[in-house]
C-alpha cells in the first residue's frame, strides 16, 4: 500500500488527473456522446460536407456516438423537391455515405430524420431516423409517427408534413448501444408523452428527439418539453437540432440539448452552427435518480395503463436489404384445411362454432373485448341490402341466438351488437358481418368508447391493426368450447318447445 502511495506522489499533476479520471469513469460507467447542430439547405452535397466535418471533429473527442438533427440530409422549400430528392434505405447514396463515415471514424451515428424514398408511393416519402453502428450496419430505423400539420390562414402559416410524408406505423423497441438503450423519436413526437412513456416502460435509458423546431415554437416550448420528457421518464434526453435560416420560408430554433434524468442540461449548442457539444452519459447517475425517486414503481397500473401499442423490434426487411413481400391483408392466411369465405379472406372451419343454411358464426382473430365474435352470411353479400329475404331472416336469427349464447357463456346481461354496413360506416372487409360483444358494467370508462376500439381493431387497410392476432390454438379452443355450449343451448330450446 505504501509503495502505491509513493508511486502516486511521484506522478505529475496531469498524469494524476488522467489516472484518477479513468478510475472515476470506470466506477461510474460513463460514456461520451456528441450532440450536433447544423443549418441544412436544399443542396445535399453541402449538407453532407457539414455532416462529415462534424463527425470528423467529434470523433477526435473520443465520443462513442454522434447525434444529428432531423433533415440532416436536406431541407427544401417545396413539396416536389422534398419528395424527388429522397433516397432509398439501405443502399441510397446518402445513407451509404453515412455508413462509410461510421466505419471510417469508428463511431455510432444517429441520423435523426432523413428523407426515405417510398418505393410504393412516388408522391410521398418517409421521415426516417436511422441508427448506424461503428461497423456501418443499420441497427434500426424508425419512421416518424406524428406528422406536424399546422395551418393558420390569418397568419399565413401553412406547414403540413402530411402533404409529402407518410406517417410510420410502429413504436420501435429501444436499441441496445454502447451508451445505453436508446428510444427513437423525431421532433414533433416530443409533444406526445405517451410515446416517451411507452419507450421508458420498454426499458429505454436515453430518449432521442432529433429536431427542426420552428423558431417560434422553439422559443416557447423547446427547453420545457425536453426537460419534462427527461424528468417524467427518468431518462437522458438527447436532441440534436437544426438552427437558423434554411430558406426564405423556413427558420429553426437551434439549442441542441443533452438533458440528464434529473432535468439538468448537460449541453446546449445555443444558436451556433455548425457545431457540436460533448456530454457524458452515466449509468450510475440514471440508476441513482430512479432509485431515489422510484416513480415507475409507484405507477397505478391497476387504474391506468398504455394499451394497444404497435411495437416493432426487428428492422424492417427493406432496411436490411431484403426483398419485401407485399403485405397481405388476409387475416387467416397461415391456416390450411377446410375454410369459409369471408370477403377477401378465409376462415378455418375449426374456428366456426355455429352454422345454418345461410349463415355462420366464428371466433375473432383480434378481439376488442373477450367474447367478441362475428356472424356472417355464407354467401359473399357485401351489404345488408344485398341479402335475400330468406338470407336476411336466417342471418338475424343467427345473430339473436349467438348473442344469447355469448351473454350466457360470459355471464353478461348486455351486448353490443353492431354492423358496419358500408365503407363510410367503417367496413373494411367487403362481406356483411355482425360484431357481437358481451358487455359488463365498467368495461369501458365511457360506454361508446367501444366503437373507437372497434375502429382501431379493424385497421386492415393501413396494414397495422392495433391488436396483435391471436394464436390458432387459442381460437380453436374457444370455438370448440362455444360449439359445445351452443349444442347445450339448442338442446335446451328444443326441449322447451316440446313441452
PDB file of N, CA, C and O in Angstrom, residues 5-62:
ATOM      1  N   UNK A   5       1.238   4.394  -2.723  1.00  0.00           N
ATOM      2  CA  UNK A   5       1.121   5.810  -2.376  1.00  0.00           C
ATOM      3  C   UNK A   5       2.344   6.577  -2.854  1.00  0.00           C
ATOM      4  O   UNK A   5       2.243   7.696  -3.354  1.00  0.00           O
ATOM      5  N   UNK A   6       3.517   5.963  -2.719  1.00  0.00           N
ATOM      6  CA  UNK A   6       4.731   6.611  -3.194  1.00  0.00           C
ATOM      7  C   UNK A   6       4.695   6.828  -4.688  1.00  0.00           C
ATOM      8  O   UNK A   6       5.142   7.858  -5.193  1.00  0.00           O
ATOM      9  N   UNK A   7       4.138   5.848  -5.398  1.00  0.00           N
ATOM     10  CA  UNK A   7       4.021   5.996  -6.851  1.00  0.00           C
ATOM     11  C   UNK A   7       3.113   7.158  -7.201  1.00  0.00           C
ATOM     12  O   UNK A   7       3.420   7.969  -8.078  1.00  0.00           O
ATOM     13  N   UNK A   8       1.993   7.290  -6.509  1.00  0.00           N
ATOM     14  CA  UNK A   8       1.073   8.397  -6.778  1.00  0.00           C
ATOM     15  C   UNK A   8       1.722   9.743  -6.485  1.00  0.00           C
ATOM     16  O   UNK A   8       1.500  10.730  -7.195  1.00  0.00           O
ATOM     17  N   UNK A   9       2.556   9.809  -5.441  1.00  0.00           N
ATOM     18  CA  UNK A   9       3.221  11.070  -5.109  1.00  0.00           C
ATOM     19  C   UNK A   9       4.194  11.495  -6.202  1.00  0.00           C
ATOM     20  O   UNK A   9       4.444  12.681  -6.398  1.00  0.00           O
ATOM     21  N   UNK A  10       4.811  10.517  -6.907  1.00  0.00           N
ATOM     22  CA  UNK A  10       5.780  10.852  -7.942  1.00  0.00           C
ATOM     23  C   UNK A  10       5.128  11.209  -9.282  1.00  0.00           C
ATOM     24  O   UNK A  10       5.786  11.662 -10.195  1.00  0.00           O
ATOM     25  N   UNK A  11       3.781  10.971  -9.406  1.00  0.00           N
ATOM     26  CA  UNK A  11       3.101  11.299 -10.659  1.00  0.00           C
ATOM     27  C   UNK A  11       2.991  12.811 -10.828  1.00  0.00           C
ATOM     28  O   UNK A  11       2.824  13.562  -9.873  1.00  0.00           O
ATOM     29  N   UNK A  12       3.084  13.256 -12.085  1.00  0.00           N
ATOM     30  CA  UNK A  12       2.818  14.670 -12.360  1.00  0.00           C
ATOM     31  C   UNK A  12       1.341  14.944 -12.151  1.00  0.00           C
ATOM     32  O   UNK A  12       0.511  14.026 -12.115  1.00  0.00           O
ATOM     33  N   UNK A  13       0.990  16.224 -12.041  1.00  0.00           N
ATOM     34  CA  UNK A  13      -0.416  16.595 -11.817  1.00  0.00           C
ATOM     35  C   UNK A  13      -1.285  16.097 -12.982  1.00  0.00           C
ATOM     36  O   UNK A  13      -2.371  15.569 -12.773  1.00  0.00           O
ATOM     37  N   UNK A  14      -0.784  16.264 -14.216  1.00  0.00           N
ATOM     38  CA  UNK A  14      -1.546  15.843 -15.383  1.00  0.00           C
ATOM     39  C   UNK A  14      -1.759  14.334 -15.385  1.00  0.00           C
ATOM     40  O   UNK A  14      -2.857  13.838 -15.656  1.00  0.00           O
ATOM     41  N   UNK A  15      -0.685  13.583 -15.055  1.00  0.00           N
ATOM     42  CA  UNK A  15      -0.800  12.130 -15.013  1.00  0.00           C
ATOM     43  C   UNK A  15      -1.749  11.671 -13.911  1.00  0.00           C
ATOM     44  O   UNK A  15      -2.507  10.722 -14.072  1.00  0.00           O
ATOM     45  N   UNK A  16      -1.706  12.375 -12.770  1.00  0.00           N
ATOM     46  CA  UNK A  16      -2.580  12.032 -11.655  1.00  0.00           C
ATOM     47  C   UNK A  16      -4.051  12.221 -12.051  1.00  0.00           C
ATOM     48  O   UNK A  16      -4.901  11.357 -11.805  1.00  0.00           O
ATOM     49  N   UNK A  17      -4.331  13.355 -12.703  1.00  0.00           N
ATOM     50  CA  UNK A  17      -5.709  13.638 -13.120  1.00  0.00           C
ATOM     51  C   UNK A  17      -6.176  12.606 -14.136  1.00  0.00           C
ATOM     52  O   UNK A  17      -7.299  12.107 -14.086  1.00  0.00           O
ATOM     53  N   UNK A  18      -5.262  12.263 -15.080  1.00  0.00           N
ATOM     54  CA  UNK A  18      -5.631  11.279 -16.094  1.00  0.00           C
ATOM     55  C   UNK A  18      -5.935   9.929 -15.468  1.00  0.00           C
ATOM     56  O   UNK A  18      -6.941   9.304 -15.765  1.00  0.00           O
ATOM     57  N   UNK A  19      -5.079   9.482 -14.546  1.00  0.00           N
ATOM     58  CA  UNK A  19      -5.256   8.181 -13.915  1.00  0.00           C
ATOM     59  C   UNK A  19      -6.506   8.143 -13.045  1.00  0.00           C
ATOM     60  O   UNK A  19      -7.328   7.236 -13.145  1.00  0.00           O
ATOM     61  N   UNK A  20      -6.666   9.143 -12.205  1.00  0.00           N
ATOM     62  CA  UNK A  20      -7.841   9.154 -11.320  1.00  0.00           C
ATOM     63  C   UNK A  20      -9.107   9.348 -12.129  1.00  0.00           C
ATOM     64  O   UNK A  20     -10.169   8.822 -11.773  1.00  0.00           O
ATOM     65  N   UNK A  21      -9.027  10.107 -13.216  1.00  0.00           N
ATOM     66  CA  UNK A  21     -10.201  10.283 -14.076  1.00  0.00           C
ATOM     67  C   UNK A  21     -10.647   8.970 -14.678  1.00  0.00           C
ATOM     68  O   UNK A  21     -11.840   8.673 -14.772  1.00  0.00           O
ATOM     69  N   UNK A  22      -9.665   8.140 -15.101  1.00  0.00           N
ATOM     70  CA  UNK A  22     -10.004   6.837 -15.636  1.00  0.00           C
ATOM     71  C   UNK A  22     -10.666   5.962 -14.579  1.00  0.00           C
ATOM     72  O   UNK A  22     -11.628   5.243 -14.853  1.00  0.00           O
ATOM     73  N   UNK A  23     -10.144   6.041 -13.355  1.00  0.00           N
ATOM     74  CA  UNK A  23     -10.727   5.250 -12.267  1.00  0.00           C
ATOM     75  C   UNK A  23     -12.159   5.689 -12.005  1.00  0.00           C
ATOM     76  O   UNK A  23     -13.067   4.872 -11.842  1.00  0.00           O
ATOM     77  N   UNK A  24     -12.412   7.009 -11.999  1.00  0.00           N
ATOM     78  CA  UNK A  24     -13.765   7.524 -11.777  1.00  0.00           C
ATOM     79  C   UNK A  24     -14.687   7.066 -12.873  1.00  0.00           C
ATOM     80  O   UNK A  24     -15.810   6.611 -12.648  1.00  0.00           O
ATOM     81  N   UNK A  25     -14.210   7.165 -14.155  1.00  0.00           N
ATOM     82  CA  UNK A  25     -15.058   6.748 -15.260  1.00  0.00           C
ATOM     83  C   UNK A  25     -15.407   5.275 -15.185  1.00  0.00           C
ATOM     84  O   UNK A  25     -16.513   4.860 -15.495  1.00  0.00           O
ATOM     85  N   UNK A  26     -14.414   4.451 -14.754  1.00  0.00           N
ATOM     86  CA  UNK A  26     -14.683   3.025 -14.609  1.00  0.00           C
ATOM     87  C   UNK A  26     -15.727   2.777 -13.535  1.00  0.00           C
ATOM     88  O   UNK A  26     -16.608   1.936 -13.683  1.00  0.00           O
ATOM     89  N   UNK A  27     -15.648   3.550 -12.461  1.00  0.00           N
ATOM     90  CA  UNK A  27     -16.563   3.304 -11.344  1.00  0.00           C
ATOM     91  C   UNK A  27     -17.958   3.822 -11.629  1.00  0.00           C
ATOM     92  O   UNK A  27     -18.938   3.272 -11.148  1.00  0.00           O
ATOM     93  N   UNK A  28     -18.067   4.912 -12.423  1.00  0.00           N
ATOM     94  CA  UNK A  28     -19.383   5.482 -12.706  1.00  0.00           C
ATOM     95  C   UNK A  28     -19.945   5.034 -14.041  1.00  0.00           C
ATOM     96  O   UNK A  28     -21.040   5.415 -14.399  1.00  0.00           O
ATOM     97  N   UNK A  29     -19.191   4.262 -14.808  1.00  0.00           N
ATOM     98  CA  UNK A  29     -19.651   3.705 -16.074  1.00  0.00           C
ATOM     99  C   UNK A  29     -20.181   4.797 -16.993  1.00  0.00           C
ATOM    100  O   UNK A  29     -21.340   4.786 -17.403  1.00  0.00           O
ATOM    101  N   UNK A  30     -19.348   5.746 -17.321  1.00  0.00           N
ATOM    102  CA  UNK A  30     -19.751   6.841 -18.188  1.00  0.00           C
ATOM    103  C   UNK A  30     -19.378   6.557 -19.635  1.00  0.00           C
ATOM    104  O   UNK A  30     -18.484   5.771 -19.927  1.00  0.00           O
ATOM    105  N   UNK A  31     -20.091   7.200 -20.534  1.00  0.00           N
ATOM    106  CA  UNK A  31     -19.760   7.171 -21.953  1.00  0.00           C
ATOM    107  C   UNK A  31     -19.957   8.579 -22.501  1.00  0.00           C
ATOM    108  O   UNK A  31     -20.681   9.391 -21.920  1.00  0.00           O
ATOM    109  N   UNK A  32     -19.300   8.861 -23.608  1.00  0.00           N
ATOM    110  CA  UNK A  32     -19.336  10.208 -24.172  1.00  0.00           C
ATOM    111  C   UNK A  32     -20.122  10.226 -25.478  1.00  0.00           C
ATOM    112  O   UNK A  32     -19.967   9.333 -26.323  1.00  0.00           O
ATOM    113  N   UNK A  33     -20.933  11.264 -25.607  1.00  0.00           N
ATOM    114  CA  UNK A  33     -21.694  11.456 -26.851  1.00  0.00           C
ATOM    115  C   UNK A  33     -21.462  12.874 -27.350  1.00  0.00           C
ATOM    116  O   UNK A  33     -21.042  13.762 -26.583  1.00  0.00           O
ATOM    117  N   UNK A  34     -21.740  13.087 -28.620  1.00  0.00           N
ATOM    118  CA  UNK A  34     -21.724  14.431 -29.194  1.00  0.00           C
ATOM    119  C   UNK A  34     -23.094  14.712 -29.783  1.00  0.00           C
ATOM    120  O   UNK A  34     -23.636  13.885 -30.534  1.00  0.00           O
ATOM    121  N   UNK A  35     -23.682  15.850 -29.416  1.00  0.00           N
ATOM    122  CA  UNK A  35     -24.960  16.259 -29.979  1.00  0.00           C
ATOM    123  C   UNK A  35     -24.690  17.415 -30.940  1.00  0.00           C
ATOM    124  O   UNK A  35     -24.020  18.384 -30.582  1.00  0.00           O
ATOM    125  N   UNK A  36     -25.191  17.295 -32.162  1.00  0.00           N
ATOM    126  CA  UNK A  36     -24.803  18.221 -33.234  1.00  0.00           C
ATOM    127  C   UNK A  36     -25.918  19.189 -33.607  1.00  0.00           C
ATOM    128  O   UNK A  36     -27.106  18.921 -33.409  1.00  0.00           O
ATOM    129  N   UNK A  37     -25.477  20.283 -34.194  1.00  0.00           N
ATOM    130  CA  UNK A  37     -26.387  21.323 -34.664  1.00  0.00           C
ATOM    131  C   UNK A  37     -25.894  21.829 -36.014  1.00  0.00           C
ATOM    132  O   UNK A  37     -24.695  22.006 -36.221  1.00  0.00           O
ATOM    133  N   UNK A  38     -26.826  22.042 -36.940  1.00  0.00           N
ATOM    134  CA  UNK A  38     -26.447  22.490 -38.281  1.00  0.00           C
ATOM    135  C   UNK A  38     -27.605  23.249 -38.919  1.00  0.00           C
ATOM    136  O   UNK A  38     -28.716  23.277 -38.372  1.00  0.00           O
ATOM    137  N   UNK A  39     -27.321  23.860 -40.046  1.00  0.00           N
ATOM    138  CA  UNK A  39     -28.345  24.575 -40.811  1.00  0.00           C
ATOM    139  C   UNK A  39     -28.425  23.929 -42.178  1.00  0.00           C
ATOM    140  O   UNK A  39     -27.700  24.295 -43.112  1.00  0.00           O
ATOM    141  N   UNK A  40     -29.288  22.941 -42.333  1.00  0.00           N
ATOM    142  CA  UNK A  40     -29.408  22.252 -43.612  1.00  0.00           C
ATOM    143  C   UNK A  40     -30.012  23.170 -44.661  1.00  0.00           C
ATOM    144  O   UNK A  40     -30.867  24.016 -44.365  1.00  0.00           O
ATOM    145  N   UNK A  41     -29.565  22.970 -45.899  1.00  0.00           N
ATOM    146  CA  UNK A  41     -30.091  23.714 -47.041  1.00  0.00           C
ATOM    147  C   UNK A  41     -30.580  22.706 -48.076  1.00  0.00           C
ATOM    148  O   UNK A  41     -30.574  21.489 -47.832  1.00  0.00           O
ATOM    149  N   UNK A  42     -30.987  23.183 -49.238  1.00  0.00           N
ATOM    150  CA  UNK A  42     -31.535  22.277 -50.249  1.00  0.00           C
ATOM    151  C   UNK A  42     -30.463  21.441 -50.934  1.00  0.00           C
ATOM    152  O   UNK A  42     -30.763  20.378 -51.482  1.00  0.00           O
ATOM    153  N   UNK A  43     -29.224  21.896 -50.909  1.00  0.00           N
ATOM    154  CA  UNK A  43     -28.133  21.200 -51.591  1.00  0.00           C
ATOM    155  C   UNK A  43     -27.603  20.048 -50.722  1.00  0.00           C
ATOM    156  O   UNK A  43     -27.016  20.282 -49.660  1.00  0.00           O
ATOM    157  N   UNK A  44     -27.764  18.825 -51.186  1.00  0.00           N
ATOM    158  CA  UNK A  44     -27.398  17.659 -50.386  1.00  0.00           C
ATOM    159  C   UNK A  44     -25.890  17.536 -50.194  1.00  0.00           C
ATOM    160  O   UNK A  44     -25.424  17.108 -49.135  1.00  0.00           O
ATOM    161  N   UNK A  45     -25.109  17.919 -51.205  1.00  0.00           N
ATOM    162  CA  UNK A  45     -23.649  17.818 -51.083  1.00  0.00           C
ATOM    163  C   UNK A  45     -23.116  18.762 -50.008  1.00  0.00           C
ATOM    164  O   UNK A  45     -22.204  18.408 -49.242  1.00  0.00           O
ATOM    165  N   UNK A  46     -23.687  19.965 -49.954  1.00  0.00           N
ATOM    166  CA  UNK A  46     -23.279  20.921 -48.926  1.00  0.00           C
ATOM    167  C   UNK A  46     -23.542  20.358 -47.535  1.00  0.00           C
ATOM    168  O   UNK A  46     -22.694  20.429 -46.637  1.00  0.00           O
ATOM    169  N   UNK A  47     -24.708  19.794 -47.346  1.00  0.00           N
ATOM    170  CA  UNK A  47     -25.060  19.223 -46.047  1.00  0.00           C
ATOM    171  C   UNK A  47     -24.185  18.023 -45.714  1.00  0.00           C
ATOM    172  O   UNK A  47     -23.780  17.849 -44.551  1.00  0.00           O
ATOM    173  N   UNK A  48     -23.865  17.215 -46.714  1.00  0.00           N
ATOM    174  CA  UNK A  48     -23.016  16.053 -46.471  1.00  0.00           C
ATOM    175  C   UNK A  48     -21.620  16.489 -46.036  1.00  0.00           C
ATOM    176  O   UNK A  48     -21.007  15.869 -45.156  1.00  0.00           O
ATOM    177  N   UNK A  49     -21.124  17.557 -46.605  1.00  0.00           N
ATOM    178  CA  UNK A  49     -19.806  18.059 -46.204  1.00  0.00           C
ATOM    179  C   UNK A  49     -19.815  18.504 -44.747  1.00  0.00           C
ATOM    180  O   UNK A  49     -18.839  18.284 -44.002  1.00  0.00           O
ATOM    181  N   UNK A  50     -20.904  19.138 -44.328  1.00  0.00           N
ATOM    182  CA  UNK A  50     -21.009  19.589 -42.935  1.00  0.00           C
ATOM    183  C   UNK A  50     -21.102  18.395 -41.995  1.00  0.00           C
ATOM    184  O   UNK A  50     -20.442  18.357 -40.949  1.00  0.00           O
ATOM    185  N   UNK A  51     -21.916  17.397 -42.349  1.00  0.00           N
ATOM    186  CA  UNK A  51     -22.018  16.184 -41.531  1.00  0.00           C
ATOM    187  C   UNK A  51     -20.654  15.514 -41.406  1.00  0.00           C
ATOM    188  O   UNK A  51     -20.233  15.112 -40.312  1.00  0.00           O
ATOM    189  N   UNK A  52     -19.930  15.418 -42.515  1.00  0.00           N
ATOM    190  CA  UNK A  52     -18.603  14.793 -42.495  1.00  0.00           C
ATOM    191  C   UNK A  52     -17.645  15.539 -41.582  1.00  0.00           C
ATOM    192  O   UNK A  52     -16.878  14.923 -40.820  1.00  0.00           O
ATOM    193  N   UNK A  53     -17.711  16.867 -41.649  1.00  0.00           N
ATOM    194  CA  UNK A  53     -16.844  17.690 -40.799  1.00  0.00           C
ATOM    195  C   UNK A  53     -17.174  17.479 -39.322  1.00  0.00           C
ATOM    196  O   UNK A  53     -16.277  17.314 -38.493  1.00  0.00           O
ATOM    197  N   UNK A  54     -18.443  17.465 -39.000  1.00  0.00           N
ATOM    198  CA  UNK A  54     -18.850  17.283 -37.607  1.00  0.00           C
ATOM    199  C   UNK A  54     -18.463  15.903 -37.082  1.00  0.00           C
ATOM    200  O   UNK A  54     -18.006  15.773 -35.940  1.00  0.00           O
ATOM    201  N   UNK A  55     -18.643  14.880 -37.898  1.00  0.00           N
ATOM    202  CA  UNK A  55     -18.247  13.534 -37.474  1.00  0.00           C
ATOM    203  C   UNK A  55     -16.737  13.478 -37.248  1.00  0.00           C
ATOM    204  O   UNK A  55     -16.264  12.932 -36.234  1.00  0.00           O
ATOM    205  N   UNK A  56     -15.976  14.040 -38.177  1.00  0.00           N
ATOM    206  CA  UNK A  56     -14.515  14.027 -38.061  1.00  0.00           C
ATOM    207  C   UNK A  56     -14.054  14.742 -36.793  1.00  0.00           C
ATOM    208  O   UNK A  56     -13.233  14.220 -36.023  1.00  0.00           O
ATOM    209  N   UNK A  57     -14.622  15.893 -36.534  1.00  0.00           N
ATOM    210  CA  UNK A  57     -14.188  16.679 -35.369  1.00  0.00           C
ATOM    211  C   UNK A  57     -14.657  16.055 -34.057  1.00  0.00           C
ATOM    212  O   UNK A  57     -13.916  16.022 -33.071  1.00  0.00           O
ATOM    213  N   UNK A  58     -15.887  15.571 -34.036  1.00  0.00           N
ATOM    214  CA  UNK A  58     -16.413  14.977 -32.802  1.00  0.00           C
ATOM    215  C   UNK A  58     -15.694  13.673 -32.469  1.00  0.00           C
ATOM    216  O   UNK A  58     -15.462  13.365 -31.292  1.00  0.00           O
ATOM    217  N   UNK A  59     -15.322  12.913 -33.494  1.00  0.00           N
ATOM    218  CA  UNK A  59     -14.625  11.646 -33.255  1.00  0.00           C
ATOM    219  C   UNK A  59     -13.277  11.871 -32.570  1.00  0.00           C
ATOM    220  O   UNK A  59     -12.809  11.014 -31.810  1.00  0.00           O
ATOM    221  N   UNK A  60     -12.666  13.018 -32.799  1.00  0.00           N
ATOM    222  CA  UNK A  60     -11.394  13.344 -32.151  1.00  0.00           C
ATOM    223  C   UNK A  60     -11.555  13.497 -30.636  1.00  0.00           C
ATOM    224  O   UNK A  60     -10.583  13.405 -29.888  1.00  0.00           O
ATOM    225  N   UNK A  61     -12.803  13.744 -30.202  1.00  0.00           N
ATOM    226  CA  UNK A  61     -13.089  13.883 -28.772  1.00  0.00           C
ATOM    227  C   UNK A  61     -13.347  12.528 -28.106  1.00  0.00           C
ATOM    228  O   UNK A  61     -13.753  12.473 -26.951  1.00  0.00           O
ATOM    229  N   UNK A  62     -13.126  11.445 -28.870  1.00  0.00           N
ATOM    230  CA  UNK A  62     -13.285  10.084 -28.335  1.00  0.00           C
ATOM    231  C   UNK A  62     -14.720   9.783 -27.901  1.00  0.00           C
ATOM    232  O   UNK A  62     -14.952   9.055 -26.923  1.00  0.00           O
TER     233      UNK A  62
END
